[in-house]
Amino acid sequence: MKLWWKSGAPWVWLNAGAVAVSIIMVVGLIGLIAVRGLSHFYPSEIIEFQVGDPELGLGRMVMGEHVRSETIPVPVARDAGIAVPPELDSDDLITRHLIKQGNRDVTGNDFAWYAELQMSEWQAPPDAMRLERREWGDFYGYPIRVLENGEVIAEGEGLWEALQSRVERANTLFRELRRIERNDVGVISSEMEELRLRERALQRDPGIEPEVLQAELGQIQERQSVLQAEFQTLRGEIDILRRELYRDTLVATVTGGQEVQVRIGDIVRAVQPNSLSLSAKVVEYVQQFWAFVSGEPREANTAGGIFPAIFGTVIMVLLMSMIVSPFGVLAAIYLREYAKQGPLLRLIRISVYNLAGVPSIVYGVFGLGFFIYTLGGSIDQLFYSERLPSPTFGSPALIWASLTLALLTLPVVIVSTEEGLARIPASVRHGSLALGATKSETLWKVVVPLATPAMMTGMILAIARAAGEVAPLMLVGVVKLAPTLPVDSSFPFIHLERQIMHLGFHIYDVGFQSPNVEAARPLVYATALVLVLLIVVLNLTAISIRNRLRERYRAASD
């Protein structure tokens, strides 16, 4: 036994066990997030049951999707207002079920708990439908008829096909309406604002000649008239599209027999999950997940998609990488290759190491005070004074968020690059110098290429940390909802002064600030899974680049 301990085998097994436990924990966490997030998109069965005592006239029908169940003691059930039979003791347990009953505009509450002892047997009516709406959440009921301008178009046999075709038509009209409002009207609004600012700058210019001023103002007014005419034309198109969008109406019944009219223009998707086959459910599942990844958020981020958050996260990380790479690499090269070794250099290195441990919120406060208020405010004073007091760069924006994250991850890149440079053998440097190369040629043509994999390792660590940061971003450029992406077809195409959405902040907002906790719960897991997958994809991309560089320079050295 003593020889076994002295051989070091126990420590090998201890390390292997620690690695195995870590892998199990990581896989278990990702599996939990995946199961709870991805299961949300599978078309669940719509159930219908009766609660209460129908013999006493207290029974009513409930329709919805079963979310989860839990077992509670009898005293807790009584405190929750559940009618518990007197023969049950306080030690007994009661099962209750959370039902997503939707129809918030009808019932006022789309999630409700029901005790099992008050529920009748669950039924799964095949013609029960779920409507995903842009407002008021999901709707559950039975379709009765489709109306067009108040006249009955379809009911009975061909009702569902007519509904699906009109929902598809409504979604096409809605996308066209959004395109006009955001693109065409947005371009006109932007040019109108530029003309207004130009007019304001001309009027505030004391050195301009009156004749030149009048001529410039005349050109501005003429252009404004043209834009106003174009805007009125677009407004007419928008009014026509709105009338066409809300032309059709679906009449449906909810539990209890009440008829409700739902505008088909507000319906995103209509499905009857109880009548779907397994293959149809798989197709519906894929479509739901794709809509989540490629769509825009709705209902205070408790419905819809997360594409703006994905786009904002990716573009911010890419911009951060473009900023931190040259500064981190050049700083490391100077510290390792050019700076004179001494107490000052050791102090600088200690400071860099300590910066890696500073809480991220401190970087956010620094970014708010220096980048936004000082640097951004100075830019506004110098180049955008006609826009003041409305700030352009003197407010949270994409550029400041990227700079703050670059500052946050700079120590990681510096340390990794320095370690890569230190691992290059001195014989390589001496051999290059002996062949007649200068120190600069040796550094940039021999040493730096060999240290490139270490630099990429630093970038991998920087990307992994930056993509998951939340606290500093809340201060320097990330918001709850940013309907306009920072990249579009108008000059300068990439708008660094705009605010963005971010997956990490989206998780925080949906998980802790949502007005509808139960509706937001599965979206937290789904968004977290997307964020993890995005970080994995970014890291794998950087790792593949690092491996290619390593093989290239290894082959060159051979």
XYZ file of C-alpha atoms in Angstrom:
558
model
C 0.000 0.000 0.000
C 2.848 2.378 0.854
C 4.473 1.705 -2.480
C 1.137 2.381 -4.176
C 0.816 5.759 -2.424
C 4.431 6.625 -3.194
C 3.968 5.756 -6.851
C 1.537 8.653 -7.254
C -1.223 6.446 -8.676
C -3.817 7.675 -6.123
C -3.335 11.245 -7.304
C -3.760 10.156 -10.907
C -7.023 8.447 -10.015
C -8.090 11.459 -7.945
C -7.486 13.787 -10.873
C -9.285 11.423 -13.234
C -12.233 11.225 -10.847
C -12.377 15.004 -10.515
C -12.365 15.383 -14.292
C -15.087 12.732 -14.636
C -17.267 14.427 -12.004
C -16.795 17.785 -13.720
C -17.775 16.336 -17.092
C -20.838 14.673 -15.568
C -21.883 17.938 -13.940
C -21.459 19.903 -17.169
C -23.296 17.308 -19.250
C -26.035 17.082 -16.622
C -26.491 20.856 -16.533
C -26.639 21.145 -20.312
C -29.003 18.164 -20.435
C -31.331 19.763 -17.883
C -31.368 23.029 -19.823
C -31.942 21.199 -23.104
C -34.796 19.034 -21.802
C -36.639 21.890 -20.124
C -36.022 24.302 -22.959
C -36.577 22.148 -26.020
C -39.648 20.397 -24.609
C -41.454 23.731 -24.695
C -41.692 23.621 -28.493
C -43.240 20.161 -28.748
C -46.990 20.426 -29.472
C -48.521 19.323 -26.168
C -51.876 17.625 -25.937
C -54.829 19.911 -25.233
C -56.934 18.494 -22.404
C -60.415 19.314 -21.206
C -61.938 18.477 -17.829
C -64.527 19.634 -15.354
C -63.763 21.127 -11.950
C -66.071 21.617 -8.999
C -69.271 19.759 -8.178
C -71.722 19.815 -11.101
C -74.539 18.449 -8.905
C -74.394 21.601 -6.799
C -74.195 23.795 -9.882
C -70.579 24.681 -9.198
C -68.960 22.713 -12.014
C -67.243 24.348 -14.968
C -65.185 23.175 -17.897
C -61.474 23.948 -18.273
C -59.367 23.525 -21.403
C -55.636 23.921 -21.779
C -52.219 22.272 -21.653
C -50.843 20.462 -18.628
C -47.640 22.165 -17.481
C -46.574 20.311 -14.331
C -47.857 18.693 -11.148
C -46.901 18.917 -7.503
C -47.926 17.332 -4.212
C -48.759 19.601 -1.261
C -49.958 18.981 2.328
C -53.613 19.487 3.210
C -52.984 22.655 5.309
C -51.183 24.266 2.374
C -54.067 23.297 0.093
C -56.590 24.879 2.461
C -54.510 28.069 2.582
C -54.510 28.090 -1.233
C -58.310 28.090 -1.258
C -58.767 24.456 -2.309
C -61.945 22.827 -0.990
C -60.533 19.885 0.935
C -62.891 17.115 2.188
C -63.159 17.204 5.989
C -62.238 13.511 6.296
C -58.661 14.232 5.163
C -56.082 14.688 7.915
C -53.407 17.341 8.019
C -50.811 14.660 7.273
C -52.436 13.748 3.978
C -51.143 15.003 0.647
C -53.025 16.488 -2.293
C -51.882 16.573 -5.911
C -52.549 19.660 -7.934
C -51.847 20.418 -11.590
C -50.785 23.642 -13.283
C -52.831 24.173 -16.443
C -52.042 26.668 -19.155
C -55.597 27.658 -20.037
C -54.697 30.703 -22.131
C -57.535 33.020 -23.172
C -56.160 35.839 -21.044
C -58.539 38.303 -22.687
C -61.472 36.119 -21.604
C -60.477 34.668 -18.234
C -57.912 37.259 -17.158
C -55.381 34.587 -16.141
C -53.718 32.163 -18.538
C -52.191 29.856 -15.872
C -54.104 28.288 -12.984
C -53.681 25.493 -10.416
C -56.392 22.841 -10.059
C -56.571 20.152 -7.367
C -56.832 16.618 -8.675
C -59.639 15.722 -6.279
C -61.784 18.468 -7.891
C -61.058 17.410 -11.468
C -62.981 15.001 -13.642
C -61.281 12.596 -16.018
C -59.149 14.328 -18.629
C -60.381 14.325 -22.207
C -58.405 15.137 -25.391
C -60.938 16.431 -27.947
C -59.487 16.065 -31.466
C -60.934 19.365 -32.733
C -59.506 21.467 -29.882
C -57.173 24.134 -31.233
C -54.423 26.388 -29.961
C -53.909 29.811 -31.524
C -50.590 31.557 -31.025
C -51.393 35.271 -31.063
C -49.304 38.426 -31.222
C -51.224 39.843 -28.268
C -53.029 38.351 -25.257
C -51.100 35.093 -25.366
C -52.405 31.749 -26.604
C -56.072 31.005 -27.264
C -57.726 27.625 -26.689
C -61.106 26.725 -28.075
C -63.117 25.154 -30.887
C -63.325 26.780 -34.345
C -66.866 27.559 -35.518
C -66.684 29.694 -38.651
C -64.464 32.091 -40.628
C -65.778 35.528 -41.516
C -64.607 37.888 -44.246
C -65.816 41.453 -43.736
C -68.562 40.051 -41.498
C -69.794 37.412 -43.956
C -69.423 33.682 -43.389
C -66.818 32.201 -45.713
C -66.178 28.753 -44.249
C -67.598 26.502 -41.546
C -67.917 22.809 -41.003
C -65.917 20.547 -43.317
C -63.522 23.025 -44.962
C -63.159 25.331 -41.974
C -59.641 24.314 -40.869
C -58.117 24.520 -44.372
C -59.674 27.949 -44.876
C -58.332 29.107 -41.515
C -54.795 27.894 -42.271
C -54.723 29.602 -45.685
C -55.955 32.894 -44.207
C -53.476 32.718 -41.325
C -50.677 32.268 -43.872
C -52.043 35.209 -45.865
C -52.215 37.349 -42.722
C -48.617 36.539 -41.805
C -47.481 37.520 -45.304
C -49.326 40.827 -45.027
C -47.884 41.421 -41.560
C -44.322 40.866 -42.788
C -44.897 43.265 -45.683
C -46.362 45.816 -43.286
C -43.353 45.500 -40.994
C -40.979 45.837 -43.947
C -42.584 49.093 -45.067
C -42.737 50.535 -41.547
C -39.163 49.669 -40.647
C -37.352 49.962 -43.966
C -39.150 52.396 -46.270
C -40.646 54.624 -43.598
C -37.453 54.330 -41.556
C -35.322 55.594 -44.457
C -37.646 58.566 -44.994
C -37.685 59.364 -41.277
C -33.900 59.218 -41.122
C -33.502 61.544 -44.108
C -36.109 63.932 -42.697
C -34.162 64.066 -39.449
C -30.928 64.764 -41.319
C -32.604 67.610 -43.213
C -33.941 69.039 -39.966
C -30.497 68.949 -38.383
C -28.948 70.489 -41.488
C -31.495 73.288 -41.422
C -30.790 73.875 -37.754
C -27.032 73.985 -38.363
C -27.466 76.510 -41.192
C -29.634 78.773 -39.059
C -27.098 78.658 -36.222
C -24.133 79.432 -38.527
C -23.267 83.147 -38.025
C -20.875 83.304 -40.971
C -23.190 82.173 -43.751
C -24.383 84.666 -46.363
C -28.136 85.418 -46.411
C -28.426 84.500 -50.094
C -26.651 81.187 -49.547
C -28.811 80.550 -46.493
C -32.027 81.135 -48.418
C -30.880 78.922 -51.288
C -29.894 76.090 -48.942
C -33.147 76.393 -47.000
C -35.092 76.336 -50.255
C -33.398 73.108 -51.338
C -34.092 71.590 -47.938
C -37.761 72.533 -48.069
C -38.060 71.184 -51.589
C -36.561 67.865 -50.528
C -38.797 67.791 -47.464
C -41.847 68.229 -49.686
C -40.750 65.277 -51.834
C -40.222 63.135 -48.763
C -43.594 64.166 -47.343
C -45.266 63.076 -50.574
C -43.439 59.738 -50.455
C -44.456 59.312 -46.844
C -48.112 59.973 -47.646
C -47.913 57.357 -50.392
C -46.446 54.829 -47.974
C -49.049 55.741 -45.387
C -51.761 54.945 -47.909
C -50.142 51.568 -48.592
C -49.949 50.905 -44.853
C -53.642 51.717 -44.391
C -54.556 49.341 -47.228
C -52.391 46.581 -45.754
C -53.940 47.074 -42.316
C -57.441 46.798 -43.698
C -56.471 43.651 -45.586
C -54.680 42.258 -42.523
C -57.721 42.570 -40.267
C -60.291 41.677 -42.902
C -60.862 38.111 -41.685
C -62.231 36.983 -38.345
C -62.431 33.578 -36.675
C -65.427 32.769 -34.516
C -64.577 30.178 -31.861
C -66.126 28.836 -28.689
C -64.308 28.581 -25.376
C -65.155 26.253 -22.519
C -68.650 27.018 -21.373
C -69.981 27.612 -24.881
C -69.167 31.329 -25.094
C -68.477 32.510 -28.633
C -65.412 34.709 -29.089
C -64.222 36.544 -32.196
C -60.487 36.455 -32.905
C -58.933 38.600 -35.608
C -57.004 36.329 -37.941
C -54.499 39.148 -38.478
C -53.388 38.670 -34.862
C -52.816 34.916 -35.246
C -49.253 33.718 -35.770
C -49.956 29.990 -35.848
C -53.030 27.752 -35.563
C -52.679 24.080 -34.666
C -54.824 21.176 -33.514
C -52.224 19.061 -31.670
C -54.631 16.308 -30.611
C -55.244 15.343 -34.239
C -51.605 15.451 -35.390
C -49.649 12.323 -36.224
C -46.154 11.767 -34.855
C -44.474 12.965 -38.057
C -46.713 16.059 -38.129
C -45.796 16.788 -34.511
C -42.096 16.562 -35.375
C -42.589 19.003 -38.254
C -44.526 21.338 -35.970
C -41.760 21.045 -33.365
C -39.060 22.035 -35.870
C -41.157 24.960 -37.132
C -41.784 26.179 -33.592
C -38.091 26.046 -32.711
C -37.114 27.812 -35.941
C -39.695 30.517 -35.232
C -38.141 30.933 -31.791
C -34.603 31.279 -33.166
C -35.490 33.510 -36.132
C -38.389 35.563 -34.752
C -38.748 38.711 -32.688
C -39.845 38.837 -29.037
C -43.445 39.625 -28.128
C -45.551 40.040 -25.018
C -42.793 41.630 -22.878
C -40.297 38.965 -24.042
C -42.522 36.102 -22.799
C -43.391 34.968 -26.338
C -41.957 35.118 -29.838
C -38.321 34.681 -30.770
C -34.836 35.801 -29.821
C -33.188 36.624 -33.155
C -32.355 40.270 -32.219
C -30.628 38.986 -29.068
C -28.649 36.388 -31.040
C -27.637 38.972 -33.630
C -26.662 41.512 -30.984
C -24.571 38.965 -29.087
C -22.700 37.820 -32.194
C -21.960 41.276 -33.585
C -20.838 42.557 -30.167
C -18.477 39.609 -29.662
C -17.039 39.993 -33.166
C -16.506 43.724 -32.689
C -14.950 43.094 -29.277
C -12.584 40.534 -30.812
C -11.511 42.984 -33.515
C -10.718 45.569 -30.834
C -9.024 43.426 -28.193
C -6.856 41.309 -30.521
C -4.398 43.953 -31.773
C -4.179 45.803 -28.450
C -3.707 42.650 -26.378
C -1.155 41.106 -28.746
C 0.866 44.306 -29.149
C 0.881 44.912 -25.385
C 2.099 41.375 -24.732
C 4.805 41.642 -27.404
C 6.058 44.889 -25.914
C 6.079 43.536 -22.358
C 7.881 40.327 -23.346
C 10.204 41.407 -26.153
C 10.937 45.124 -25.841
C 10.283 46.393 -22.311
C 13.215 46.581 -19.945
C 12.936 44.015 -17.179
C 12.730 45.616 -13.762
C 10.479 46.618 -10.856
C 8.248 48.784 -13.039
C 7.603 45.957 -15.462
C 6.838 43.561 -12.609
C 4.378 46.099 -11.227
C 2.698 46.343 -14.636
C 2.404 42.563 -14.873
C 0.917 42.344 -11.386
C -1.575 45.033 -12.349
C -2.562 43.108 -15.474
C -3.073 39.922 -13.441
C -5.171 41.812 -10.902
C -7.316 43.358 -13.637
C -8.359 39.844 -14.646
C -9.978 39.432 -11.219
C -11.805 42.755 -11.043
C -15.621 42.283 -10.894
C -17.214 42.885 -14.257
C -19.667 45.464 -12.925
C -16.683 47.717 -12.155
C -15.831 47.682 -15.866
C -19.426 48.595 -16.587
C -19.270 51.614 -14.279
C -15.981 52.657 -15.867
C -17.451 52.272 -19.346
C -20.452 54.365 -18.360
C -18.322 57.136 -16.897
C -15.439 57.229 -19.390
C -16.667 55.828 -22.694
C -20.230 57.159 -22.644
C -20.200 60.361 -20.612
C -16.642 61.548 -21.336
C -15.644 60.142 -24.724
C -19.133 59.908 -26.209
C -20.129 63.309 -24.867
C -16.993 64.876 -26.377
C -17.761 63.288 -29.777
C -21.275 64.742 -29.638
C -19.912 68.185 -28.818
C -17.410 68.095 -31.675
C -19.320 66.393 -34.495
C -23.001 66.237 -33.544
C -23.609 69.526 -31.784
C -26.706 70.216 -33.880
C -28.345 67.109 -32.411
C -27.874 68.174 -28.810
C -29.353 67.864 -26.251
C -30.333 64.510 -27.810
C -27.143 62.423 -27.587
C -25.741 60.394 -30.461
C -22.660 58.720 -29.011
C -23.134 60.113 -25.508
C -25.562 57.337 -24.595
C -25.279 53.537 -24.217
C -24.498 51.961 -27.585
C -23.001 48.956 -29.350
C -19.553 50.532 -29.652
C -19.307 51.263 -25.921
C -20.487 47.769 -25.005
C -17.819 46.276 -27.288
C -15.098 48.543 -25.892
C -16.071 47.709 -22.325
C -15.901 43.991 -23.045
C -12.574 44.492 -24.845
C -11.221 46.182 -21.738
C -12.661 43.378 -19.617
C -10.980 40.621 -21.634
C -7.727 42.463 -22.397
C -5.799 40.921 -19.447
C -6.710 37.413 -20.626
C -5.319 38.053 -24.109
C -2.170 39.698 -22.753
C -1.382 36.865 -20.341
C -2.043 34.126 -22.923
C 0.062 35.845 -25.577
C 2.927 36.427 -23.127
C 2.912 32.786 -22.129
C 2.973 31.774 -25.779
C 5.927 34.041 -26.481
C 7.768 32.742 -23.415
C 7.419 29.131 -24.625
C 9.302 29.842 -27.857
C 12.826 28.419 -27.280
C 15.669 30.892 -27.233
C 17.486 28.725 -29.775
C 14.890 29.721 -32.377
C 15.647 33.375 -31.813
C 19.390 32.785 -31.793
C 19.236 30.762 -34.991
C 17.320 33.496 -36.785
C 19.719 36.175 -35.593
C 22.694 34.013 -36.575
C 21.346 33.783 -40.118
C 21.421 37.561 -40.370
C 17.842 38.496 -39.528
C 17.246 41.591 -37.467
C 15.435 41.491 -34.126
C 12.319 42.897 -35.754
C 12.386 40.309 -38.557
C 12.988 37.535 -36.031
C 10.045 38.673 -33.943
C 7.453 39.172 -36.682
C 8.501 36.392 -39.084
C 9.562 33.658 -36.656
C 8.481 34.198 -33.046
C 4.998 35.694 -33.510
C 3.827 33.058 -36.026
C 4.930 30.286 -33.656
C 3.058 31.988 -30.787
C -0.137 32.432 -32.820
C -1.853 29.339 -31.308
C -1.365 30.799 -27.831
C -2.849 34.079 -29.014
C -5.870 32.188 -30.330
C -6.175 30.463 -26.950
C -6.444 33.886 -25.360
C -9.108 34.855 -27.869
C -11.059 31.673 -27.106
C -11.073 32.499 -23.397
C -11.998 36.115 -24.142
C -14.904 35.121 -26.399
C -16.226 32.630 -23.841
C -16.221 35.244 -21.090
C -17.506 38.136 -23.175
C -20.443 36.210 -24.634
C -21.785 35.367 -21.192
C -21.305 38.708 -19.446
C -24.411 40.592 -18.350
C -23.698 43.032 -15.523
C -21.515 45.594 -17.373
C -23.661 45.459 -20.501
C -26.739 46.732 -18.688
C -24.900 50.042 -18.207
C -23.221 50.499 -21.583
C -25.525 49.463 -24.404
C -27.811 46.460 -23.899
C -31.560 46.990 -23.493
C -34.683 44.915 -22.927
C -36.024 45.445 -26.444
C -34.290 46.869 -29.508
C -36.644 46.499 -32.473
C -34.102 47.912 -34.956
C -30.954 45.912 -35.660
C -27.620 47.795 -35.697
C -27.019 46.619 -39.275
C -29.254 47.676 -42.163
C -29.165 48.961 -45.736
C -28.832 52.651 -44.865
C -25.433 54.368 -44.640
C -23.123 53.690 -42.791
C -24.733 50.215 -42.708
C -23.260 49.313 -39.284
C -24.707 51.739 -36.737
C -22.382 51.632 -33.752
C -24.433 54.251 -31.889
C -27.500 52.011 -31.573
C -28.405 49.892 -28.591
C -28.672 46.130 -28.924
C -30.234 43.087 -27.315
C -28.092 40.371 -25.732
C -28.842 36.754 -24.888
C -27.428 37.000 -21.375
C -29.449 40.081 -20.516
C -32.476 38.538 -22.214
C -32.213 35.557 -19.847
C -31.994 37.897 -16.866
C -34.929 39.991 -18.032
C -37.187 37.039 -18.847
C -36.247 35.155 -15.696
C -36.429 37.962 -13.144
C -38.348 40.868 -14.659
C -41.131 39.073 -16.524
C -44.755 39.928 -15.613
C -45.776 36.354 -16.503
C -43.461 33.981 -14.669
C -44.965 30.701 -15.854
C -44.944 31.739 -19.504
C -41.342 32.908 -19.229
C -39.977 29.845 -17.403
C -39.432 27.580 -20.466
C -38.070 30.501 -22.498
C -35.320 31.011 -19.903
C -34.089 27.451 -20.441
C -34.437 27.667 -24.218
C -32.549 30.972 -24.399
C -29.842 29.657 -22.069
C -29.420 26.626 -24.321
C -29.075 28.859 -27.390
C -26.479 30.983 -25.565
C -24.475 27.884 -24.599
C -24.618 26.570 -28.169
C -23.576 29.975 -29.523
C -20.571 30.097 -27.208
C -19.652 26.544 -28.230
C -19.866 27.462 -31.920
C -17.725 30.578 -31.448
C -15.159 28.626 -29.436
C -15.056 25.745 -31.917
C -14.487 28.225 -34.724
C -11.578 29.795 -32.847
C -10.196 26.361 -31.921
C -10.296 25.192 -35.532
C -8.425 28.336 -36.618
C -5.854 27.760 -33.864
C -5.333 24.123 -34.883
C -4.876 25.058 -38.537
C -2.289 27.685 -37.608
C -0.515 25.216 -35.335
C -0.308 22.582 -38.074
C 0.810 25.138 -40.649
C 3.719 26.439 -38.587
C 4.610 22.964 -37.369
C 4.899 21.805 -40.983
C 6.921 24.908 -41.865
C 9.317 24.261 -38.980
C 9.799 20.636 -40.053
